[in-house]
PDB file of C-alpha atoms in Angstrom:
ATOM      1  CA  UNK A  27      -3.113  13.420  12.394  1.00  0.00           C
ATOM      2  CA  UNK A  28      -2.191   9.793  11.697  1.00  0.00           C
ATOM      3  CA  UNK A  29       1.226   8.215  11.675  1.00  0.00           C
ATOM      4  CA  UNK A  30       1.930   5.393   9.263  1.00  0.00           C
ATOM      5  CA  UNK A  31       4.753   2.823   9.567  1.00  0.00           C
ATOM      6  CA  UNK A  32       5.405   0.299   6.843  1.00  0.00           C
ATOM      7  CA  UNK A  33       7.261  -3.161   7.348  1.00  0.00           C
ATOM      8  CA  UNK A  34       7.759  -6.248   5.542  1.00  0.00           C
ATOM      9  CA  UNK A  35      10.074  -5.116   2.623  1.00  0.00           C
ATOM     10  CA  UNK A  36      12.996  -7.011   1.625  1.00  0.00           C
ATOM     11  CA  UNK A  37      14.783  -8.966  -1.168  1.00  0.00           C
ATOM     12  CA  UNK A  38      12.966 -11.958  -2.925  1.00  0.00           C
ATOM     13  CA  UNK A  39      13.634 -13.906  -6.010  1.00  0.00           C
ATOM     14  CA  UNK A  40      11.402 -13.562  -9.097  1.00  0.00           C
ATOM     15  CA  UNK A  41       8.094 -15.615  -8.679  1.00  0.00           C
ATOM     16  CA  UNK A  42       8.285 -15.139  -4.808  1.00  0.00           C
ATOM     17  CA  UNK A  43       5.959 -13.307  -2.556  1.00  0.00           C
ATOM     18  CA  UNK A  44       6.139 -10.696   0.237  1.00  0.00           C
ATOM     19  CA  UNK A  45       3.506  -9.115   2.527  1.00  0.00           C
ATOM     20  CA  UNK A  46       3.779  -5.546   3.359  1.00  0.00           C
ATOM     21  CA  UNK A  47       2.059  -4.055   6.478  1.00  0.00           C
ATOM     22  CA  UNK A  48       1.372  -0.581   7.287  1.00  0.00           C
ATOM     23  CA  UNK A  49       0.477   0.163  11.066  1.00  0.00           C
ATOM     24  CA  UNK A  50      -1.420   3.421  11.686  1.00  0.00           C
ATOM     25  CA  UNK A  51      -1.659   5.340  14.920  1.00  0.00           C
ATOM     26  CA  UNK A  52      -3.262   8.546  15.914  1.00  0.00           C
ATOM     27  CA  UNK A  53      -6.806   9.368  14.896  1.00  0.00           C
ATOM     28  CA  UNK A  54      -9.338   6.520  14.022  1.00  0.00           C
ATOM     29  CA  UNK A  55      -7.935   4.371  11.348  1.00  0.00           C
ATOM     30  CA  UNK A  56     -11.262   3.381   9.999  1.00  0.00           C
ATOM     31  CA  UNK A  57     -12.008   7.033   9.147  1.00  0.00           C
ATOM     32  CA  UNK A  58      -9.486   6.821   6.345  1.00  0.00           C
ATOM     33  CA  UNK A  59      -9.166   5.058   3.037  1.00  0.00           C
ATOM     34  CA  UNK A  60      -5.786   3.811   2.339  1.00  0.00           C
ATOM     35  CA  UNK A  61      -3.466   3.261  -0.643  1.00  0.00           C
ATOM     36  CA  UNK A  62      -0.193   1.534  -1.393  1.00  0.00           C
ATOM     37  CA  UNK A  63       2.163   3.392  -3.651  1.00  0.00           C
ATOM     38  CA  UNK A  64       5.581   2.539  -5.177  1.00  0.00           C
ATOM     39  CA  UNK A  65       8.434   4.552  -6.719  1.00  0.00           C
ATOM     40  CA  UNK A  66      11.245   2.909  -8.639  1.00  0.00           C
ATOM     41  CA  UNK A  67      14.437   4.809  -9.398  1.00  0.00           C
ATOM     42  CA  UNK A  68      13.944   7.425 -11.996  1.00  0.00           C
ATOM     43  CA  UNK A  69      10.211   6.957 -12.219  1.00  0.00           C
ATOM     44  CA  UNK A  70       7.250   8.700 -10.728  1.00  0.00           C
ATOM     45  CA  UNK A  71       5.363   7.451  -7.742  1.00  0.00           C
ATOM     46  CA  UNK A  72       2.288   5.378  -8.696  1.00  0.00           C
ATOM     47  CA  UNK A  73      -0.590   3.934  -6.774  1.00  0.00           C
ATOM     48  CA  UNK A  74      -0.701   0.302  -7.063  1.00  0.00           C
ATOM     49  CA  UNK A  75      -3.665  -0.467  -4.873  1.00  0.00           C
ATOM     50  CA  UNK A  76      -6.372   1.199  -2.785  1.00  0.00           C
ATOM     51  CA  UNK A  77      -9.046   0.302  -0.300  1.00  0.00           C
ATOM     52  CA  UNK A  78     -12.045   2.101   1.156  1.00  0.00           C
ATOM     53  CA  UNK A  79     -12.673   2.740   4.867  1.00  0.00           C
ATOM     54  CA  UNK A  80     -14.737  -0.476   5.253  1.00  0.00           C
ATOM     55  CA  UNK A  81     -12.382  -2.850   3.299  1.00  0.00           C
ATOM     56  CA  UNK A  82     -15.145  -3.720   1.046  1.00  0.00           C
ATOM     57  CA  UNK A  83     -14.007  -1.784  -1.997  1.00  0.00           C
ATOM     58  CA  UNK A  84     -10.580  -2.313  -3.671  1.00  0.00           C
ATOM     59  CA  UNK A  85      -8.847  -1.172  -6.767  1.00  0.00           C
ATOM     60  CA  UNK A  86      -5.579  -2.039  -8.420  1.00  0.00           C
ATOM     61  CA  UNK A  87      -3.215  -0.812 -11.120  1.00  0.00           C
ATOM     62  CA  UNK A  88      -3.346  -2.842 -14.283  1.00  0.00           C
ATOM     63  CA  UNK A  89       0.270  -3.851 -13.718  1.00  0.00           C
ATOM     64  CA  UNK A  90      -0.428  -5.653 -10.354  1.00  0.00           C
ATOM     65  CA  UNK A  91      -3.936  -6.869 -10.882  1.00  0.00           C
ATOM     66  CA  UNK A  92      -4.351 -10.536 -10.110  1.00  0.00           C
ATOM     67  CA  UNK A  93      -0.913 -10.559  -8.371  1.00  0.00           C
ATOM     68  CA  UNK A  94      -1.380  -8.105  -5.349  1.00  0.00           C
ATOM     69  CA  UNK A  95      -4.093  -7.977  -2.814  1.00  0.00           C
ATOM     70  CA  UNK A  96      -4.846  -5.257  -0.675  1.00  0.00           C
ATOM     71  CA  UNK A  97      -6.642  -5.610   2.728  1.00  0.00           C
ATOM     72  CA  UNK A  98      -7.121  -4.017   6.106  1.00  0.00           C
ATOM     73  CA  UNK A  99      -7.791  -4.946   9.668  1.00  0.00           C
ATOM     74  CA  UNK A 100      -9.516  -1.965  11.387  1.00  0.00           C
ATOM     75  CA  UNK A 101      -9.270  -3.644  14.778  1.00  0.00           C
ATOM     76  CA  UNK A 102      -5.487  -3.798  14.346  1.00  0.00           C
ATOM     77  CA  UNK A 103      -5.189  -0.314  12.650  1.00  0.00           C
ATOM     78  CA  UNK A 104      -3.241  -1.927   9.835  1.00  0.00           C
ATOM     79  CA  UNK A 105      -3.459  -2.214   6.058  1.00  0.00           C
ATOM     80  CA  UNK A 106      -1.646  -5.044   4.226  1.00  0.00           C
ATOM     81  CA  UNK A 107      -0.338  -5.491   0.621  1.00  0.00           C
ATOM     82  CA  UNK A 108       0.092  -9.235  -0.259  1.00  0.00           C
ATOM     83  CA  UNK A 109       2.415  -9.381  -3.313  1.00  0.00           C
ATOM     84  CA  UNK A 110       2.627 -12.582  -5.229  1.00  0.00           C
ATOM     85  CA  UNK A 111       4.312 -13.660  -8.502  1.00  0.00           C
ATOM     86  CA  UNK A 112       6.902 -10.826  -8.090  1.00  0.00           C
ATOM     87  CA  UNK A 113       9.041  -9.750 -10.997  1.00  0.00           C
ATOM     88  CA  UNK A 114      12.133  -7.586 -11.156  1.00  0.00           C
ATOM     89  CA  UNK A 115       9.864  -4.799 -12.553  1.00  0.00           C
ATOM     90  CA  UNK A 116       8.107  -4.731  -9.085  1.00  0.00           C
ATOM     91  CA  UNK A 117      11.341  -3.477  -7.362  1.00  0.00           C
ATOM     92  CA  UNK A 118      10.586  -0.071  -5.745  1.00  0.00           C
ATOM     93  CA  UNK A 119      10.162   1.784  -2.580  1.00  0.00           C
ATOM     94  CA  UNK A 120       6.621   0.991  -1.402  1.00  0.00           C
ATOM     95  CA  UNK A 121       4.710   3.441   0.769  1.00  0.00           C
ATOM     96  CA  UNK A 122       1.232   3.505   2.362  1.00  0.00           C
ATOM     97  CA  UNK A 123      -0.806   6.649   2.533  1.00  0.00           C
ATOM     98  CA  UNK A 124      -4.066   7.684   4.082  1.00  0.00           C
ATOM     99  CA  UNK A 125      -6.850  10.095   3.110  1.00  0.00           C
ATOM    100  CA  UNK A 126     -10.078  11.109   4.800  1.00  0.00           C
ATOM    101  CA  UNK A 127     -12.035  11.900   1.736  1.00  0.00           C
ATOM    102  CA  UNK A 128     -12.941   9.244  -0.703  1.00  0.00           C
ATOM    103  CA  UNK A 129     -11.685  11.014  -3.772  1.00  0.00           C
ATOM    104  CA  UNK A 130      -9.364  13.624  -2.088  1.00  0.00           C
ATOM    105  CA  UNK A 131      -5.674  13.687  -1.921  1.00  0.00           C
ATOM    106  CA  UNK A 132      -3.686  11.289   0.126  1.00  0.00           C
ATOM    107  CA  UNK A 133      -2.493  13.487   3.081  1.00  0.00           C
ATOM    108  CA  UNK A 134      -0.592  11.220   5.347  1.00  0.00           C
ATOM    109  CA  UNK A 135       2.366   9.063   4.180  1.00  0.00           C
ATOM    110  CA  UNK A 136       4.679   6.530   5.618  1.00  0.00           C
ATOM    111  CA  UNK A 137       8.544   6.457   5.175  1.00  0.00           C
ATOM    112  CA  UNK A 138       8.483   3.606   2.835  1.00  0.00           C
ATOM    113  CA  UNK A 139       9.907   0.086   2.602  1.00  0.00           C
ATOM    114  CA  UNK A 140      12.267  -1.216  -0.079  1.00  0.00           C
ATOM    115  CA  UNK A 141      11.270  -4.125  -2.036  1.00  0.00           C
ATOM    116  CA  UNK A 142      13.775  -5.682  -4.281  1.00  0.00           C
ATOM    117  CA  UNK A 143      13.095  -8.614  -6.749  1.00  0.00           C
ATOM    118  CA  UNK A 144      15.983 -10.424  -8.081  1.00  0.00           C
ATOM    119  CA  UNK A 145      16.021 -12.329 -11.445  1.00  0.00           C
TER     120      UNK A 145
END
């Protein structure tokens, strides 16, 4: 079992930046690969970024590639999402999730944090 708590959301103007954090507690954080997801009103939840257990491998959705950066600090049990060049289309609830199998389902979820980008 692992508990995930996101922070760092808020309101920012278009072109601005935010950094989200996801703090994990419970079982060994480094045993999990992590992902950041987002869900806008009326839309499905999509993964925007993923990172493997070591932090060496990352992947991004095309919509955020070159603007968002996922990273992790296993000593601090935390995964981050640095978001730059934000646009109103990035407005959504952002959630982090964990899985213990590289290609399995994400089984642990945080409660989410709202990100609003104003034009």
